[in-house]
Coordinates of N, CA and C in Angstrom, one line a residue:
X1 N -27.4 7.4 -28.7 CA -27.8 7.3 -27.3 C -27.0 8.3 -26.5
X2 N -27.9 9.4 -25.7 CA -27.3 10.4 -25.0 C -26.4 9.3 -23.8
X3 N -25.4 10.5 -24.0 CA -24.4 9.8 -22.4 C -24.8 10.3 -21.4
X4 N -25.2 9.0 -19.6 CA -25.9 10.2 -18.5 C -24.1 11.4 -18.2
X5 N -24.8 11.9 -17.7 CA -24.1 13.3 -17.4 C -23.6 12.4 -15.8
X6 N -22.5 12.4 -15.7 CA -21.8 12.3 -14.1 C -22.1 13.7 -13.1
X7 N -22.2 12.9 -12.1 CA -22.3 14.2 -11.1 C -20.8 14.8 -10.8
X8 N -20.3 16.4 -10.5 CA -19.6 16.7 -10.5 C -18.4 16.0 -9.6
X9 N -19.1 15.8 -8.3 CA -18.8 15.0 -7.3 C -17.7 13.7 -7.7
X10 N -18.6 12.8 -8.4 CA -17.7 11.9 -9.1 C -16.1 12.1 -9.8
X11 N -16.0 13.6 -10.5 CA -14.8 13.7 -10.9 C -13.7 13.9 -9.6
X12 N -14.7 15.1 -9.1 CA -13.4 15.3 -7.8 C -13.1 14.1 -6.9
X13 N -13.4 12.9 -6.9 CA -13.1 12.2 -5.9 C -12.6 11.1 -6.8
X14 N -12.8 11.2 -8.3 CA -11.5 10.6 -8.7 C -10.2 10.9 -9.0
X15 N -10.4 12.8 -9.3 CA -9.1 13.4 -9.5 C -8.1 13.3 -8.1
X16 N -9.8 13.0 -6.7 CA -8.8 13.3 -5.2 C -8.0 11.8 -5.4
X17 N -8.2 10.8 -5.4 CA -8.1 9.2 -5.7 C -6.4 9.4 -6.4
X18 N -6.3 10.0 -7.8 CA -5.3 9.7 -8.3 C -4.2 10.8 -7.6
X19 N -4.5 11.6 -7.1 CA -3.5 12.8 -6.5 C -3.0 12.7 -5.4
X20 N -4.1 11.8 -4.4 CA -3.6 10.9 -3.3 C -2.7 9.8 -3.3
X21 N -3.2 9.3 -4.2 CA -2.1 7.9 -4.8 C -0.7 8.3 -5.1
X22 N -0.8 9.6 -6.4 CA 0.3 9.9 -6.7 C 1.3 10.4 -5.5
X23 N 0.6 11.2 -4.2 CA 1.6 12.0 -3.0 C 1.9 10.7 -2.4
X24 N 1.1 9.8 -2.4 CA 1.8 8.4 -1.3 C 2.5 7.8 -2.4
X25 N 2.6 7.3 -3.3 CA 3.9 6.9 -3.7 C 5.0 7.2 -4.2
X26 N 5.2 9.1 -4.7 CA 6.0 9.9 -4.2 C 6.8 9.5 -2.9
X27 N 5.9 9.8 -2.0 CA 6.5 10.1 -0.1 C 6.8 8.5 -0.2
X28 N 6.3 7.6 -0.1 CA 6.6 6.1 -0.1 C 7.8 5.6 -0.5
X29 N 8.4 5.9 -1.7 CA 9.7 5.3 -2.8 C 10.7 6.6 -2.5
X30 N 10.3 8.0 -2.0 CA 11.6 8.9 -1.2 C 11.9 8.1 0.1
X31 N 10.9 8.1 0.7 CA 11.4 8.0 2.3 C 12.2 6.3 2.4
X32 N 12.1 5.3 1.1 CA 12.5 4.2 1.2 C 14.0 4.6 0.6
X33 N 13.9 5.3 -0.3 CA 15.3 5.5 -0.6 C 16.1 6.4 0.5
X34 N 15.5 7.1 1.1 CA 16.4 7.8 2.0 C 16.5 6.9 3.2
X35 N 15.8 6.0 3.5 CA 16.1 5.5 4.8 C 17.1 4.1 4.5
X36 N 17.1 4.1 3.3 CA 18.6 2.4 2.7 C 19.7 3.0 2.7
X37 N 19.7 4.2 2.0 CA 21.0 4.9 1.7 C 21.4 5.4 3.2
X38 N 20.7 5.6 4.3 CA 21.5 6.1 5.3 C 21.9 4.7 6.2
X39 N 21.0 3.8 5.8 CA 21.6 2.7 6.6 C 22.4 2.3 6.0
X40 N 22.6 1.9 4.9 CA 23.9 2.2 4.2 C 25.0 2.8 4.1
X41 N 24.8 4.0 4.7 CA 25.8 5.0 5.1 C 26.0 4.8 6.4
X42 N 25.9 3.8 7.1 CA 26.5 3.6 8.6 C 25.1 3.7 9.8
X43 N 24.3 4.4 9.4 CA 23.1 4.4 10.3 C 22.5 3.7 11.1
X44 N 22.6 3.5 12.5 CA 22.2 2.2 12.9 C 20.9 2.3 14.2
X45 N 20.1 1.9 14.1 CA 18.5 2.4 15.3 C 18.4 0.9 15.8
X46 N 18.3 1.0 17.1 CA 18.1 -0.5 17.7 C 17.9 -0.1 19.0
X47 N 16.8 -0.4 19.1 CA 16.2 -0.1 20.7 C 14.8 -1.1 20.9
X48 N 14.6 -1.0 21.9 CA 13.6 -2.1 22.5 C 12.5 -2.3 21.4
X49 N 12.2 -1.3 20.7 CA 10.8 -1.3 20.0 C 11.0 -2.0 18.4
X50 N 12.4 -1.5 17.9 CA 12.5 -2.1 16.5 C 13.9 -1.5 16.2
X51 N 14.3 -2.0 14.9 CA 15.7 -1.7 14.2 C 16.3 -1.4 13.0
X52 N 16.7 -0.9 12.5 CA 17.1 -0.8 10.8 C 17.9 -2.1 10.7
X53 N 17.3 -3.0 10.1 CA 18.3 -4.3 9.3 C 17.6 -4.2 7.7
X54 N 18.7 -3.4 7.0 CA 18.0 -3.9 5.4 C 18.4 -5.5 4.7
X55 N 17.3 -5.6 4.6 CA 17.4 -6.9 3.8 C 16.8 -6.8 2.3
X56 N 17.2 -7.3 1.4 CA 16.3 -7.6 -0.3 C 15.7 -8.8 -0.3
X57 N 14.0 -8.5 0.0 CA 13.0 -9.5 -0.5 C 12.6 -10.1 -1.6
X58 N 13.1 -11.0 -2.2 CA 12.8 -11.6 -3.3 C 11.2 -12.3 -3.4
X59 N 10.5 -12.3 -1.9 CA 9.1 -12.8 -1.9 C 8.4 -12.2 -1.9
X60 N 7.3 -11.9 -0.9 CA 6.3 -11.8 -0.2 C 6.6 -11.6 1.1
X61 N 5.6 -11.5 1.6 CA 5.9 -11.6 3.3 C 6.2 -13.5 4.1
X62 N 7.2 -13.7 4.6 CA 7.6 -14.7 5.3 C 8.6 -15.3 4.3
X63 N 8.7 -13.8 2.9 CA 9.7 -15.2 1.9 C 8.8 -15.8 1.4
X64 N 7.9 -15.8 1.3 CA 7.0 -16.8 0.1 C 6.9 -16.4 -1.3
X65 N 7.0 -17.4 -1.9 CA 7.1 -17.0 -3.3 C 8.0 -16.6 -4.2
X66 N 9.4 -16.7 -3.0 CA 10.4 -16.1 -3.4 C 10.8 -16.4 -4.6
X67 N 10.8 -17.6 -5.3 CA 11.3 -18.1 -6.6 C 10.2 -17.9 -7.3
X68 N 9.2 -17.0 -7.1 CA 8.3 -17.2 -8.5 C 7.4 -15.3 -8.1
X69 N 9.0 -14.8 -8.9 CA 8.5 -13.2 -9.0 C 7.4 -13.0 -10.0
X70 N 7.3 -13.8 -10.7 CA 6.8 -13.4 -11.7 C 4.7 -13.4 -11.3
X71 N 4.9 -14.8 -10.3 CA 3.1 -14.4 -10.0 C 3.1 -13.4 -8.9
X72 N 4.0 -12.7 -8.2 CA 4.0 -11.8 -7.1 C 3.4 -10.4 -7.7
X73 N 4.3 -10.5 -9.2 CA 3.7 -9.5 -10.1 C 2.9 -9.2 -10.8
X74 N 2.1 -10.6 -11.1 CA 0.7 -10.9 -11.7 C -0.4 -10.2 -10.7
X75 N -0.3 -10.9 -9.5 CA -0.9 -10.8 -8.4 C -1.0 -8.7 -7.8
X76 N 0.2 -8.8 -8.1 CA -0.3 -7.0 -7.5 C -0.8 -6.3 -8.7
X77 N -0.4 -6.4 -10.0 CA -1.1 -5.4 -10.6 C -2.6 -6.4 -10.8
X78 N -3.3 -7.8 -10.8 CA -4.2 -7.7 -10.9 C -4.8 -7.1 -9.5
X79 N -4.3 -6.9 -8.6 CA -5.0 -6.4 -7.2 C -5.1 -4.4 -7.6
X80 N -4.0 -4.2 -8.3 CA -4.5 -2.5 -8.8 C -5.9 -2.4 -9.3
X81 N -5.9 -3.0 -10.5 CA -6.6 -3.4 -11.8 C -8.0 -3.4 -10.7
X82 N -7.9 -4.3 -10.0 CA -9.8 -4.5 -9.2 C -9.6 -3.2 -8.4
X83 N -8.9 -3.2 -7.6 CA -9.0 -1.8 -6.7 C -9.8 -0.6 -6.9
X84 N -8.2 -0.2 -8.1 CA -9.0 1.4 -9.1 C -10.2 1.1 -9.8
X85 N -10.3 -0.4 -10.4 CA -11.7 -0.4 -10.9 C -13.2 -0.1 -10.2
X86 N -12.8 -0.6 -8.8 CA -13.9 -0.9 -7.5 C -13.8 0.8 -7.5
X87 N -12.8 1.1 -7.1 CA -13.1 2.9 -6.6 C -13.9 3.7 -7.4
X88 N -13.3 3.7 -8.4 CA -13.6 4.5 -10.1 C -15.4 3.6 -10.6
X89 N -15.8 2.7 -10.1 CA -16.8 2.8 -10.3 C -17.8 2.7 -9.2
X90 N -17.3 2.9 -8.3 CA -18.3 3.1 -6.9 C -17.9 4.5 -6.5
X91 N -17.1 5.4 -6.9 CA -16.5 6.7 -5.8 C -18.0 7.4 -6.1
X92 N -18.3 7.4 -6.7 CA -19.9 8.7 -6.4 C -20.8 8.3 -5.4
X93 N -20.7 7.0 -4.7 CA -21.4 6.4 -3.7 C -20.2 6.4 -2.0
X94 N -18.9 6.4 -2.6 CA -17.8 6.3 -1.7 C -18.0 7.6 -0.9
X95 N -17.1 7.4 0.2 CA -16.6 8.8 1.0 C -15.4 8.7 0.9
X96 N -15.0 10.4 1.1 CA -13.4 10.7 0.8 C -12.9 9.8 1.6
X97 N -12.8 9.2 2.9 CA -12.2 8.5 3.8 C -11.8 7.6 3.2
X98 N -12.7 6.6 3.0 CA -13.0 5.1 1.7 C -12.2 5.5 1.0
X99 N -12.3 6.2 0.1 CA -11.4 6.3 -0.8 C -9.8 6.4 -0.5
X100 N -9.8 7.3 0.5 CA -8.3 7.3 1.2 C -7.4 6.1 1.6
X101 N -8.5 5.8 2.5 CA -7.5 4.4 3.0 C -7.0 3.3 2.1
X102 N -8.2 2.7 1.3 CA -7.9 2.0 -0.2 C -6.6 2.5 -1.2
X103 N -6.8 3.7 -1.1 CA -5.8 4.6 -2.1 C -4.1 4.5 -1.4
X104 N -4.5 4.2 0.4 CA -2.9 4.2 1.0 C -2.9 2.6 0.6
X105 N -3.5 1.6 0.6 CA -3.3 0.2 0.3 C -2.8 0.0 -0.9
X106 N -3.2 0.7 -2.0 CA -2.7 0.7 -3.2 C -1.9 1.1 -3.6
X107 N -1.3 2.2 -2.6 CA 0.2 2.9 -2.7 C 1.2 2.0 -2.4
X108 N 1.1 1.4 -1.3 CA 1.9 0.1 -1.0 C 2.2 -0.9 -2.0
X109 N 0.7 -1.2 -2.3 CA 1.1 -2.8 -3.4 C 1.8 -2.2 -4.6
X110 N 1.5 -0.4 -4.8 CA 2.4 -0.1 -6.6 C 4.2 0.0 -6.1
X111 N 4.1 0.6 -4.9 CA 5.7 0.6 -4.5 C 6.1 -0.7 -3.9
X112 N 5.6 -1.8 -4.2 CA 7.1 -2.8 -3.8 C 6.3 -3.5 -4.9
X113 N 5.5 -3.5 -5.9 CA 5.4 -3.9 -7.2 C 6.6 -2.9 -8.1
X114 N 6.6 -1.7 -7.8 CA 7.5 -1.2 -8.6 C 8.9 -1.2 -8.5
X115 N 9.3 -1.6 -7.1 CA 10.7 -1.9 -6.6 C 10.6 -3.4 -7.0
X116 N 10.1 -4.5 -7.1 CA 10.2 -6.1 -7.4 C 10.5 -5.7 -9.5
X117 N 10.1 -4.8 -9.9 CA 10.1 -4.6 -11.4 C 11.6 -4.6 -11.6
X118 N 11.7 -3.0 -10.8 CA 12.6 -2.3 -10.9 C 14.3 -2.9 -10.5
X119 N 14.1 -3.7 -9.3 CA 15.4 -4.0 -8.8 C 15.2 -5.4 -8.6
X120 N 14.4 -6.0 -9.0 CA 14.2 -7.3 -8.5 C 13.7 -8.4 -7.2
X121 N 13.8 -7.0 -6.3 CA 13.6 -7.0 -4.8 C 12.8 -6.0 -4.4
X122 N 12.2 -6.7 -3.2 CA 11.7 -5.4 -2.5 C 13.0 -5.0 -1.3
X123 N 12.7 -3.9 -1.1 CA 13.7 -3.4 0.2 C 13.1 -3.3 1.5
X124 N 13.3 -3.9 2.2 CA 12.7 -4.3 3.5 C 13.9 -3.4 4.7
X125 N 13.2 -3.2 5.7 CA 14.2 -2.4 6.7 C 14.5 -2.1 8.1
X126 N 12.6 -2.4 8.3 CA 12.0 -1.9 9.5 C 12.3 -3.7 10.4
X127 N 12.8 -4.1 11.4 CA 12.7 -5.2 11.9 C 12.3 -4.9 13.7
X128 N 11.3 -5.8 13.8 CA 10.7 -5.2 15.0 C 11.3 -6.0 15.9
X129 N 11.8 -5.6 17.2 CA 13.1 -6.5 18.0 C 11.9 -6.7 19.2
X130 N 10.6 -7.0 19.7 CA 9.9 -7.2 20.7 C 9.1 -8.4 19.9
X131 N 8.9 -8.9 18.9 CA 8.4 -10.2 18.3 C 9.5 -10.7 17.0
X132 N 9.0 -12.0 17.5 CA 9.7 -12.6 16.0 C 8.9 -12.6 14.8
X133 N 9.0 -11.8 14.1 CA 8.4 -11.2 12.6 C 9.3 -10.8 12.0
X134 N 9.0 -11.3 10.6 CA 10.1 -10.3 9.0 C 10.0 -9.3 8.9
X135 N 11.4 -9.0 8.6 CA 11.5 -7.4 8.3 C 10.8 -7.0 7.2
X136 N 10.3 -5.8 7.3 CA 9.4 -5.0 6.6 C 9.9 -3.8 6.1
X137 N 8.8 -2.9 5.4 CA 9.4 -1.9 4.6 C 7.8 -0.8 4.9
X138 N 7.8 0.4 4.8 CA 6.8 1.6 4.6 C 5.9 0.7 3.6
X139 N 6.2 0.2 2.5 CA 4.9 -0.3 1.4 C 4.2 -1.3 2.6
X140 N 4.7 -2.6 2.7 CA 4.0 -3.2 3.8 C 3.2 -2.6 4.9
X141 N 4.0 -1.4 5.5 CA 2.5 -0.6 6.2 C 1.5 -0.2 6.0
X142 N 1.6 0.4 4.7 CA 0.5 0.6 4.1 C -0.7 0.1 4.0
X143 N 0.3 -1.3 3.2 CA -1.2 -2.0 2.6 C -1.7 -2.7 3.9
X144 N -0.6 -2.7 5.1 CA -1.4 -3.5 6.4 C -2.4 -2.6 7.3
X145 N -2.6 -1.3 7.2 CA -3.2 -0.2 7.4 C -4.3 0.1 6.4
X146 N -3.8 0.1 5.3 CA -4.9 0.3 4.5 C -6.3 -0.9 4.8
X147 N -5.6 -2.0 4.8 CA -6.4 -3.2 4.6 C -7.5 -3.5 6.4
X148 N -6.6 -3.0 7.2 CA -6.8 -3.3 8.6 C -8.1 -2.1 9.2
X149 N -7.9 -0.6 8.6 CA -9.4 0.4 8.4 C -10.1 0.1 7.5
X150 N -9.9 -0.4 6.3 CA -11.1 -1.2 5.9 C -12.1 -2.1 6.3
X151 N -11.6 -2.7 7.1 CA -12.1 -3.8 7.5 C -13.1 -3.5 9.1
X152 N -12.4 -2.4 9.4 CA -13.3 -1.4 10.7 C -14.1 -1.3 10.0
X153 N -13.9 -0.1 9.0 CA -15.6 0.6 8.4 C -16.4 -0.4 7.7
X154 N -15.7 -2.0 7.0 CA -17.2 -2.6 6.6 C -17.8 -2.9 8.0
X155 N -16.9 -3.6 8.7 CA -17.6 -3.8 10.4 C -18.6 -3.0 11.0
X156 N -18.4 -1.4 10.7 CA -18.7 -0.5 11.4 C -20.1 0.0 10.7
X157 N -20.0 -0.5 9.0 CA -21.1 -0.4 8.2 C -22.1 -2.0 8.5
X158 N -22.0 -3.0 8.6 CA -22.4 -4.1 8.3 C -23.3 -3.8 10.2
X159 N -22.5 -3.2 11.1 CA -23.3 -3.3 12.5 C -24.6 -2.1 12.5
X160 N -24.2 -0.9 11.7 CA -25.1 0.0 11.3 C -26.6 -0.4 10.4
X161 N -26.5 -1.7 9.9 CA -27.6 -2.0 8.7 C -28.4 -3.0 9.9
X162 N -27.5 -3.4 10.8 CA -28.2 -4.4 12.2 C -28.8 -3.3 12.7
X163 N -28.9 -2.4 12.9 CA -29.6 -1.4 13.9 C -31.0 -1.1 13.6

């Protein structure tokens, strides 16, 4: 049985997919290491807006799950696993955008999956001093960015099919 032929399009926007991924979690796991070690090194930022307090997250967000790394770990790489699946078999129908934002949400879930492997923790740092919310880390923006434009363009697609 002949194999269909992919359109060219298809490759480039999986090669863009993995090369995006790869530069955000590059830039993601430097910029976390450089911003511990300097608060570690005496560094201190506290002003109205937010602050460096590093803390090691053994959970999730609010500490959940803290005693049970082991499904936190289940849970994100089965969340890769559908992701890249969803992308890699829809990107010939996707736009580069789609694919981008997804790709910053997945950068997030591999870097504090790979820091929970790696060290046991995630490293949290960013604490915002105008609400009472848990300190956070760059991965967590991600995926709250990533997940938060997604949810515009299905909106923005779902009001488009109303028209």
């Amino acid at each position: 049985m002949a194999r269909k032929k992919q359109p060219q399009n298809l490759w480039i926007k999986i090669t863009y997919l993995f090369a995006i991924f790869a530069v955000l979690v590059c830039l993601n796991l430097y910029l976390s290491d450089f911003i511990v070690q300097q608060i570690q090194g005496g560094l201190t930022i506290n002003n109205e807006i937010f602050s460096l307090n590093y803390t090691q997250n053994k959970g999730a967000a609010f500490s959940l799950l803290h005693n049970y790394p082991y499904i936190l770990i289940v849970l994100s790489v089965a969340a890769l696993v559908i992701l890249f699946s969803y992308i890699i078999r829809h990107a010939g129908t996707m736009s580069y955008n789609g694919i981008f934002w997804l790709t910053l949400m997945m950068s997030g879930i591999f870097c504090n999956l790979f820091e929970r492997v790696q060290l046991g923790y995630v490293r949290d740092y960013i604490d915002l001093n105008f609400v009472n919310f848990p300190v956070f880390n760059l991965s967590d923006m991600s995926i709250n960015i990533g997940v938060f434009v997604i949810i515009i363009l299905l909106l923005k697609r779902a009001q488009l099919k109303q028209l």
